[in-house]
XYZ file of C-alpha atoms in Angstrom:
534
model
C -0.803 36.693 16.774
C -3.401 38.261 14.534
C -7.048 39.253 16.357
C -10.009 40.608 15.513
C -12.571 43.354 16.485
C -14.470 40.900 18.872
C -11.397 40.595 21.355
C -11.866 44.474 21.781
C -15.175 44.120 22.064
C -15.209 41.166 25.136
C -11.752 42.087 26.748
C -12.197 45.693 26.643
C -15.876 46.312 28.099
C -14.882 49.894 29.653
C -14.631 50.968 26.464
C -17.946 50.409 25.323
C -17.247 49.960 21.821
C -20.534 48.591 20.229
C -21.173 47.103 16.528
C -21.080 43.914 14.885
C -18.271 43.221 12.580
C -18.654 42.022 9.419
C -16.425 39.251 9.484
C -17.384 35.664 11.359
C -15.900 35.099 14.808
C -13.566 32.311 13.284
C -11.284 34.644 11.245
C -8.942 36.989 12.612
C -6.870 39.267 9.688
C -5.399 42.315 12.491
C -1.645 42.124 13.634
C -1.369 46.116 14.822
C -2.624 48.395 16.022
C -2.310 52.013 14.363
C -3.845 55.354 15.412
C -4.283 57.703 12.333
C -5.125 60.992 11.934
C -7.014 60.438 8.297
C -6.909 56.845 6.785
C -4.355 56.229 4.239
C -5.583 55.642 0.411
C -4.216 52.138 0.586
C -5.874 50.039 3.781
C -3.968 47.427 5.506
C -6.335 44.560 6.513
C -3.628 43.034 8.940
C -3.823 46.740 11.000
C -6.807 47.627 13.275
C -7.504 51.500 12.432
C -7.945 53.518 15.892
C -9.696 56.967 13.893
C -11.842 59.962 15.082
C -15.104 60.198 13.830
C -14.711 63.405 12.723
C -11.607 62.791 10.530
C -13.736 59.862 8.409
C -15.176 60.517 4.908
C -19.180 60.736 4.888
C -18.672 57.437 2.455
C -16.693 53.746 3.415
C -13.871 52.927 1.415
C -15.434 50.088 -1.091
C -14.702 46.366 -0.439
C -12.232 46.630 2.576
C -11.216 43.901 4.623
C -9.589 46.176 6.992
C -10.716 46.748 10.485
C -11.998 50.183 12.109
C -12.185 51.099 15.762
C -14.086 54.526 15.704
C -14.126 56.778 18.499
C -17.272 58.734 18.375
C -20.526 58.066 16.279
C -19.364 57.000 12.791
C -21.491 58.324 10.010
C -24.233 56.579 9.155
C -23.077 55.507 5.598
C -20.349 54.042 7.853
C -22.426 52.019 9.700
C -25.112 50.711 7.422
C -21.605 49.186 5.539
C -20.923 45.661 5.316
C -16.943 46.624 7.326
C -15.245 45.491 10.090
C -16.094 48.166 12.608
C -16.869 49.422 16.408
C -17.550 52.820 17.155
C -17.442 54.178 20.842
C -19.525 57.082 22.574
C -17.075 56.647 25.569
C -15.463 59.554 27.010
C -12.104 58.349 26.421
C -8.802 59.612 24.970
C -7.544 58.000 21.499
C -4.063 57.731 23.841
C -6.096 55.697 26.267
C -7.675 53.696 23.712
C -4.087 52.809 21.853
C -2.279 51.725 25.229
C -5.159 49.039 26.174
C -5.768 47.929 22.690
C -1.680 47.499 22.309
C -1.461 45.380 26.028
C -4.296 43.878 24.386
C -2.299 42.768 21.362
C 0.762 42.048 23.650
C -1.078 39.232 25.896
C -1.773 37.220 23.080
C 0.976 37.578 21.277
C 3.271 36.029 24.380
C 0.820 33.553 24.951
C 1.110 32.419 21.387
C 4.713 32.688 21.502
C 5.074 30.275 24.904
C 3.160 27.863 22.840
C 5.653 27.862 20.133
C 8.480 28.246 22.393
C 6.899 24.940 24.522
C 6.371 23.292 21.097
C 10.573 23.739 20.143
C 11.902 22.586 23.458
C 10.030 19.297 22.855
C 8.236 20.045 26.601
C 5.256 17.417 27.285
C 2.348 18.247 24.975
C 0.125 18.475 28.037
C 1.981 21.745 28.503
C 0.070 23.364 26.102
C -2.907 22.343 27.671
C -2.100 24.055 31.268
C -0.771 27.049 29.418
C -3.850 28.179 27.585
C -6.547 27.134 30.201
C -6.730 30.220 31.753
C -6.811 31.643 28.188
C -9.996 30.074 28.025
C -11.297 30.061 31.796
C -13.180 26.405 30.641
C -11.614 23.058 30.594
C -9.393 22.092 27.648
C -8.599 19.303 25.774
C -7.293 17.503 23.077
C -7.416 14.308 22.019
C -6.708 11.895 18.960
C -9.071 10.886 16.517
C -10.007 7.848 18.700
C -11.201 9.937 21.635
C -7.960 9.284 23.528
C -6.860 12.520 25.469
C -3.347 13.851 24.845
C -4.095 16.587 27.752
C -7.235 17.311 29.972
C -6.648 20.466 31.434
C -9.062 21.843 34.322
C -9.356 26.129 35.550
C -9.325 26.718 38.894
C -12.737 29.122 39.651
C -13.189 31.329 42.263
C -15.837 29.824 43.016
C -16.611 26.154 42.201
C -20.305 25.818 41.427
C -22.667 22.674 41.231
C -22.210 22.224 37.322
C -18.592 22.259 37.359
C -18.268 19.990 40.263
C -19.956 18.122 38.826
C -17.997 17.981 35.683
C -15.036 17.439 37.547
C -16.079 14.287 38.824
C -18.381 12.793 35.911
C -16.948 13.651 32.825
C -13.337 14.208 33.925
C -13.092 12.265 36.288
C -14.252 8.969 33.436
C -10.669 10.051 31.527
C -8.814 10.256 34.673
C -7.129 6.611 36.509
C -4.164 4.771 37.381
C -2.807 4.337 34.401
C -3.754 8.031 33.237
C -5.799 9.730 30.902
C -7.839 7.051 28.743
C -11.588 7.359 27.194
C -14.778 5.441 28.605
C -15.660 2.920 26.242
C -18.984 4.251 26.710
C -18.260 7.525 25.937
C -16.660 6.534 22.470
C -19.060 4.420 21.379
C -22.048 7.029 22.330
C -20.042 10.064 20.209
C -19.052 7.437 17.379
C -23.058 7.150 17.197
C -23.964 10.135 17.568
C -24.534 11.706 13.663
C -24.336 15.422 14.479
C -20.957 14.629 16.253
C -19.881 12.689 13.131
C -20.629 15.765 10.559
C -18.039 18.399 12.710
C -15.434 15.774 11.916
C -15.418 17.504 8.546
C -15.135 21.045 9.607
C -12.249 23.257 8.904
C -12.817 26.275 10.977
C -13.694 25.967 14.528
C -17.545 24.927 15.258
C -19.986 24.118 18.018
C -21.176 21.237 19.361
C -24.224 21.719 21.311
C -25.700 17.879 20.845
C -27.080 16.112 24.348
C -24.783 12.804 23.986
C -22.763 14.222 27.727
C -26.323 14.932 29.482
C -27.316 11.425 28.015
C -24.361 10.021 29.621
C -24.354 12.097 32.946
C -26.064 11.034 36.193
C -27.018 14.468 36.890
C -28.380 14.756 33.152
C -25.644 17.512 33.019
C -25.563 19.559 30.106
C -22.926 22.364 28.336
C -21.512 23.236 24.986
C -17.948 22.147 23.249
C -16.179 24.413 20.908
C -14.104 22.383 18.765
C -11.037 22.344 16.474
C -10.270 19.420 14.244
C -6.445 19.515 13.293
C -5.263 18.006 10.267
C -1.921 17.229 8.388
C -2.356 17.280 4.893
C -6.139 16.914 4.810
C -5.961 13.890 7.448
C -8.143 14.149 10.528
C -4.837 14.133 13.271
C -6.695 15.551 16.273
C -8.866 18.004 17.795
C -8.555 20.641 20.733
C -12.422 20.770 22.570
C -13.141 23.740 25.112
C -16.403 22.638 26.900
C -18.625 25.919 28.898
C -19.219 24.532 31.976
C -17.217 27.076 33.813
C -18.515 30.594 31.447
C -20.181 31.475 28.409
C -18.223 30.793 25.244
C -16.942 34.315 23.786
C -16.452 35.215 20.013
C -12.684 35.199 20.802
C -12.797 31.824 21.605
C -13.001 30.573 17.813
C -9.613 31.778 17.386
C -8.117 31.126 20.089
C -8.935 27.037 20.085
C -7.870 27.592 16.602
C -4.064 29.162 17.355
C -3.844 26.184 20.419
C -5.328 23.811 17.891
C -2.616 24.516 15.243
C 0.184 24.651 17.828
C -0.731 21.506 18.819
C -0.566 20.397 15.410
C 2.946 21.099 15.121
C 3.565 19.734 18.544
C 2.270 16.024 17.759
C 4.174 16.685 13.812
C 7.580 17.321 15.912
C 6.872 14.635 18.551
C 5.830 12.356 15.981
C 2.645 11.300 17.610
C -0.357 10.417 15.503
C -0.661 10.660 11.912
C 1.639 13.529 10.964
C 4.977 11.143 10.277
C 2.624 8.606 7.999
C 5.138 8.405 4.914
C 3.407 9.686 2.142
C 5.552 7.832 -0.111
C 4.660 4.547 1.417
C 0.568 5.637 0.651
C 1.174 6.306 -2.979
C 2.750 2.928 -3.284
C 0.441 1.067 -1.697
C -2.114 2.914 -3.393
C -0.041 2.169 -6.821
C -0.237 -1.463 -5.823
C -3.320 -2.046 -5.188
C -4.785 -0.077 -8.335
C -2.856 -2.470 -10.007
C -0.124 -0.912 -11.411
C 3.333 -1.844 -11.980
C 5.759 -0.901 -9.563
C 9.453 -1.138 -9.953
C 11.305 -3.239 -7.425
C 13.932 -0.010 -6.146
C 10.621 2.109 -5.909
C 9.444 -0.704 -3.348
C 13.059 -1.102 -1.891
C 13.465 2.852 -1.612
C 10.410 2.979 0.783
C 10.770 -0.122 2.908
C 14.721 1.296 3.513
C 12.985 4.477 4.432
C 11.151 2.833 7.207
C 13.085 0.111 7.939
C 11.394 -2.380 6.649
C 12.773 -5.191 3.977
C 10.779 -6.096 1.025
C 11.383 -10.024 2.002
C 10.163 -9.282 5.200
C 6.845 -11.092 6.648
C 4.119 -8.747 6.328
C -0.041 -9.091 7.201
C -2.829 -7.218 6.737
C -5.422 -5.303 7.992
C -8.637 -4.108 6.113
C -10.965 -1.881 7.493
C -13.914 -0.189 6.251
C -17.162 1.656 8.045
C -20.355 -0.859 9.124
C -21.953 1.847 8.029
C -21.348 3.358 4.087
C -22.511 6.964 4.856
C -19.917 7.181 7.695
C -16.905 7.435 5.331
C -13.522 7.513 7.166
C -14.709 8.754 10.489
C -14.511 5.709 12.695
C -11.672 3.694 10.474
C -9.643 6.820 10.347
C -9.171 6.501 14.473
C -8.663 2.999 14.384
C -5.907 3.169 11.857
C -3.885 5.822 13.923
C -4.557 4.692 16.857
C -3.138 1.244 16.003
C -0.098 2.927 14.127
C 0.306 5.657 15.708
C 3.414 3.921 18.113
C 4.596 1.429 16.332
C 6.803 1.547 12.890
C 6.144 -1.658 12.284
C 2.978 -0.526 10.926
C 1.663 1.959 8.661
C -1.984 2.882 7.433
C -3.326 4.427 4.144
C -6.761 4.569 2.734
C -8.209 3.162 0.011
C -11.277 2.463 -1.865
C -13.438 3.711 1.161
C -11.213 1.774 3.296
C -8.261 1.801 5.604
C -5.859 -0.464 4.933
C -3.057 -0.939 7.774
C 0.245 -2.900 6.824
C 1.886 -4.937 9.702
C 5.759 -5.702 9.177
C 5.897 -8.864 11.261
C 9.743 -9.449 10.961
C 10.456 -5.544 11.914
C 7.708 -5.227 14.723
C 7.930 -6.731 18.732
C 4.144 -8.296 18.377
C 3.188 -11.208 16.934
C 0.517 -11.447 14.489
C -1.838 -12.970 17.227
C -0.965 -9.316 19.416
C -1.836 -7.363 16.547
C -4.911 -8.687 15.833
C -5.881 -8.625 19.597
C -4.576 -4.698 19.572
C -6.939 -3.930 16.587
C -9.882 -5.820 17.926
C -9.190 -3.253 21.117
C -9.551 -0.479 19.471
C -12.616 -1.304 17.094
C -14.917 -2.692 19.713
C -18.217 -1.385 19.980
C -17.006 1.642 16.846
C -19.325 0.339 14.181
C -16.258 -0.642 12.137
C -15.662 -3.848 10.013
C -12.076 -5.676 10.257
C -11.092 -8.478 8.218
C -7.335 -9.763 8.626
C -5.280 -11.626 5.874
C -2.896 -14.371 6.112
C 0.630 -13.469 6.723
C 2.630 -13.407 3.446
C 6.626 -12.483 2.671
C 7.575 -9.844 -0.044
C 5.702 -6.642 0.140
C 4.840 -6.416 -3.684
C 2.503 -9.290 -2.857
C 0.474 -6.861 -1.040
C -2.780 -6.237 -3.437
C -2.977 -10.026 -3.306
C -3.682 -9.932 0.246
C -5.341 -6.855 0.462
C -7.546 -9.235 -1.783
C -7.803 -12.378 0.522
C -8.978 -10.028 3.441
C -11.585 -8.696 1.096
C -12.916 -12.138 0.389
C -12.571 -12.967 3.903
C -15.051 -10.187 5.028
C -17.378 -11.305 2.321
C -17.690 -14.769 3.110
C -16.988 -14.350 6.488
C -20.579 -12.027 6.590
C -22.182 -14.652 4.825
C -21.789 -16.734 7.623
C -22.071 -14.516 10.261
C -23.738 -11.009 9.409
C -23.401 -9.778 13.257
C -19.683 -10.040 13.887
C -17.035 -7.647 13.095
C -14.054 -9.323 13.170
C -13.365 -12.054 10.216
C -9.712 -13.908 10.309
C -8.816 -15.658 7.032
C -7.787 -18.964 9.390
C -11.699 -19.224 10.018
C -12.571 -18.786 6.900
C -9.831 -20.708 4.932
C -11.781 -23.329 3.010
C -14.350 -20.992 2.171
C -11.703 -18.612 0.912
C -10.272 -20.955 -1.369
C -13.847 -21.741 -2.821
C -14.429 -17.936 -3.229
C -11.326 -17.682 -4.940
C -11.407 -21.045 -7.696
C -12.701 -19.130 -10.458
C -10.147 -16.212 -9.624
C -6.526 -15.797 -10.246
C -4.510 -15.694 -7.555
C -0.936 -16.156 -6.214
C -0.415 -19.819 -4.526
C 1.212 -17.961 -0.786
C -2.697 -16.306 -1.046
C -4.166 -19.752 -0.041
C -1.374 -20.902 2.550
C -1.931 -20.888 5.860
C 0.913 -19.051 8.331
C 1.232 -22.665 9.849
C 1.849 -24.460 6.972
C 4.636 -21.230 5.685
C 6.226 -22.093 9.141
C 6.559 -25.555 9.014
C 8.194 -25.601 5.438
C 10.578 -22.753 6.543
C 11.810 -25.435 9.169
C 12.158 -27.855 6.901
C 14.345 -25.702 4.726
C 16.460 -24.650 7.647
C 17.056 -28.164 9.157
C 17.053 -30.484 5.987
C 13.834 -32.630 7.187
C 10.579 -33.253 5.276
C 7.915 -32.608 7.926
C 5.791 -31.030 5.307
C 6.054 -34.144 3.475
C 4.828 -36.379 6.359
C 1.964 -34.576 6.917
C 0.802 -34.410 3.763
C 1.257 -37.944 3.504
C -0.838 -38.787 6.504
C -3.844 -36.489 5.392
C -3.904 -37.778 2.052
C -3.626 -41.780 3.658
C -6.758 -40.189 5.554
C -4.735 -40.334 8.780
C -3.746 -43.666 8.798
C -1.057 -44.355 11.026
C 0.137 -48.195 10.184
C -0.251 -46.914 5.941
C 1.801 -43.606 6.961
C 4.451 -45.547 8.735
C 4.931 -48.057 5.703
C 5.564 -45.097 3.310
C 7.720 -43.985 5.648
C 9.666 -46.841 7.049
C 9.839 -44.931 10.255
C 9.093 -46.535 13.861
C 5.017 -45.652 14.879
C 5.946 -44.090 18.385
C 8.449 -41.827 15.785
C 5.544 -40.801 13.556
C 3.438 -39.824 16.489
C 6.111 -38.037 18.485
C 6.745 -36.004 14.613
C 3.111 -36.012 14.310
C 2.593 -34.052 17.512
C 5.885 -31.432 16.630
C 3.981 -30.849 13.552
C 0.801 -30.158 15.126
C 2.827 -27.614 17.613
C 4.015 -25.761 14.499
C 1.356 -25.667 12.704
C -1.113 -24.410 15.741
C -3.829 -25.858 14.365
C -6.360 -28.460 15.175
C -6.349 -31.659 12.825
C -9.288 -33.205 14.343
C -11.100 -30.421 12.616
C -12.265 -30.969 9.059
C -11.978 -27.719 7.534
C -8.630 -27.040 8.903
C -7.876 -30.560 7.289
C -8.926 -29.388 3.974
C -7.299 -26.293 3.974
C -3.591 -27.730 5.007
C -4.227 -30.235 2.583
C -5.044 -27.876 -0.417
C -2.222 -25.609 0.470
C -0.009 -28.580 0.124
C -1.155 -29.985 -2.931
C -0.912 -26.245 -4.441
C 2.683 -25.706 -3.038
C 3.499 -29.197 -4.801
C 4.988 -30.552 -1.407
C 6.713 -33.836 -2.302
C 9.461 -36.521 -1.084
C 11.629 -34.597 -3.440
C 10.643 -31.044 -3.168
C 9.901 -30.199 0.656
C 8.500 -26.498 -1.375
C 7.898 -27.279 -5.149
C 9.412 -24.592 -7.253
């Protein structure tokens, strides 16, 4: 594990080493340490230099990233230098020095190596968490873009005092029940608001957060710091490790230490295959492919549903999301989208167009459309997100068509209702298809899942349901004209009458669903000859 000057500095007080190094607190170059005699003409920067005073040149070495510790006064040239160095007055022997800097080197290194070790024996992630707590001395975490905890761990003080009491029961004590660790609603919602919060989503070194949102939150009005590391998988937000003060002062150290847990973790969640690190990047530049419009080749689409199991003939829906507010980017959308993938492979997520589009396979998955839907509304409640969900369709290289149709579906659906956010192309059906009459579009893009069903079970049982209905809308619901056209008995029409309204799960009495089953019919050219016109 490589360190820096500042774990000398904070581990090592009896040696009173004193100076500020030139390099930030977040990166750490040193993997050795080496006493010398007289610095070599080439420096190492990944070796920290134990030297004598005496032995240094009355000038610095120019532009070296290398690290000094200096026992004695360094010259003054040396110290007015932008370098990594500490230089100690202490009455101490360089053999001294070398044996507590190298035990020094030695605890982090195992530590760092358990991680690993944890990380490729597939132990519980929350391992990792009760392993480097008393690393830290403060409570750990780390959690999933969506606030979710994937470990909470706690120290045990000497001595438990007021503020970490009440810690323990107020802020973890909201992540702790039954059914284990969760996140308050609440809680969410207030850091989803909270702007400063939002900004450290982008950071790629480890950064404070020192806003009020817990104190806000807290009975007590309690108040501490978080040191945070977002973790990413190529340039995706996947998770981030949080150390909160409440127990001591943050150290300089700590920025590299949440930063090794942070990336161990990383590779923890990529091996488990939790979160966002097994999204196929094949299946993103597809869809991405698709819905710019361009051609793609029918193996290209095969190769990647084979690859996660899908079939292109398969029934697919989808999911459009995008932020309530446009300065927010990807923040909220981006948790929403792996949290609702993140365990199932019947769905995958990719982003486009400054929104995050999430693909449900309906024939591959456990969950009905219905579930999904219900899953996603879950998980976007009260996030300042905007969902819109298309019809169901078959054949995946339909996909920009529907990606489409839940476009259109947000935008009339906000006509209508500004204040929601949650718009389902069923509610909005009729006004879809008037959005859509000066477009092109293909005809499955205006049928309802219903309607889909019922010719499917005409197809597999050789009867002409879809037929009958259509019949009886366009005879305005007549029963005695629909049963003449028919020659069929009345109690017969109304016992088909009611199968059909079972299949299609949809209310006939209403108007609009009316005119939308009736449109879709007309379009598919249902007929007495052609149950689903060609």
């Amino acid at each position: 594990m490589k360190l820096n000057l500042y774990f000398v500095q904070e581990d090592l007080p009896e040696l009173r080493f004193e100076g500020t190094p030139v390099d930030p607190p977040t990166v750490a170059r040193c993997r050795i340490a080496q006493f010398v005699d007289e610095l070599p003409g080439h420096l190492d920067e990944g070796v920290m230099y134990v030297v004598r005073a005496s032995t240094l040149a009355l000038h610095p070495p120019k532009s070296t990233k290398a690290s000094f510790l200096c026992l004695g006064s360094a010259p003054k040239a040396w110290k007015d230098a932008a370098l990594n160095l500490l230089h100690s007055e202490a009455d101490v022997e360089p053999v001294d020095v070398m044996n507590a800097v190298i035990r020094l080197f030695d605890r982090y290194r195992v530590w760092e190596e358990d991680l690993h070790a944890l990380v490729d024996q597939h132990m519980p992630i929350d391992m990792l968490g009760a392993r480097s707590v008393g690393i830290f001395g403060n409570p750990v975490i780390a959690q999933d873009v969506s606030y979710r905890p994937f470990f909470y761990a706690l120290p045990s003080p000497g001595e438990e005092t007021e503020a970490f009491r009440i810690y323990r029961e107020e802020v973890y004590g909201q992540h702790v029940g039954e059914g284990g660790l969760s996140v308050p609603r609440k809680t969410a919602m207030a850091f989803n608001q909270n702007s400063d919060f939002a900004k450290l989503e982008n950071a790629e070194d480890p950064v404070l957060f020192t806003g009020d949102t817990w104190s806000k939150l807290s009975v007590h009005s309690l108040s501490f710091r978080s040191l945070l590391y977002n973790c990413r998988v190529n340039g995706t937000l996947l998770a981030r490790v949080i150390v909160d003060d409440i127990v001591r002062p943050f150290r300089k150290k700590d920025y590299v230490l949440v930063k090794v847990l942070g990336d161990c973790l990383t590779r923890g969640l990529q091996t488990a295959g939790i979160g966002d690190a097994g999204q196929s990047t094949r299946f993103v530049r597809i869809c991405q492919s698709l819905l710019s419009g361009e051609t793609v080749s029918d193996d290209r689409i095969a190769a990647v549903m084979e690859k996660l199991g899908w079939h292109d003939s398969d029934r697919f829906f989808c999911i459009v999301l995008r932020e309530r507010k446009l300065d927010r980017k990807f923040s909220a959308i981006a948790r929403v989208a792996i949290a609702v993938t993140a365990h199932d492979d019947s769905r995958q997520h990719c982003f486009f167009d400054g929104r995050a589009l999430i693909v449900c396979d309906l024939s591959a998955g456990a969950h009905t459309r219905d579930e999904v839907i219900a899953d996603v509304l879950r998980n976007v409640r009260d996030l300042g997100t905007i969902v819109s969900f298309s019809s169901s369709f078959f054949g995946f290289g339909n996909l920009a068509h529907f990606y489409r149709q839940a476009l259109v579906v947000e935008r009339v659906g906000r006509i209508e209702d500004v204040s929601s956010e949650a718009y389902r192309f069923e509610d909005y059906a009729v006004d879809y298809l008037i959005a859509r009459c000066e477009e092109g579009s293909t005809v499955d893009a205006i049928v309802p899942d219903g309607v889909h069903k019922l010719i499917e079970l005409d197809k597999e049982r050789g009867t002409r349901d879809a037929h009958l209905l259509k019949t009886f809308l366009d005879n305005d619901r007549n029963i005695a004209k629909t049963v003449r056209e028919f020659y069929i008995h009345r109690n017969t029409l109304l016992y088909r009458l009611e199968k059909i309204k079972e299949t299609l799960g949809a209310d006939l009495d209403d108007p609009d669903v009316r005119l939308s089953v009736q449109i879709a019919l007309r379009a598919l050219r249902v007929s007495a000859d052609a149950p689903y016109g060609e």
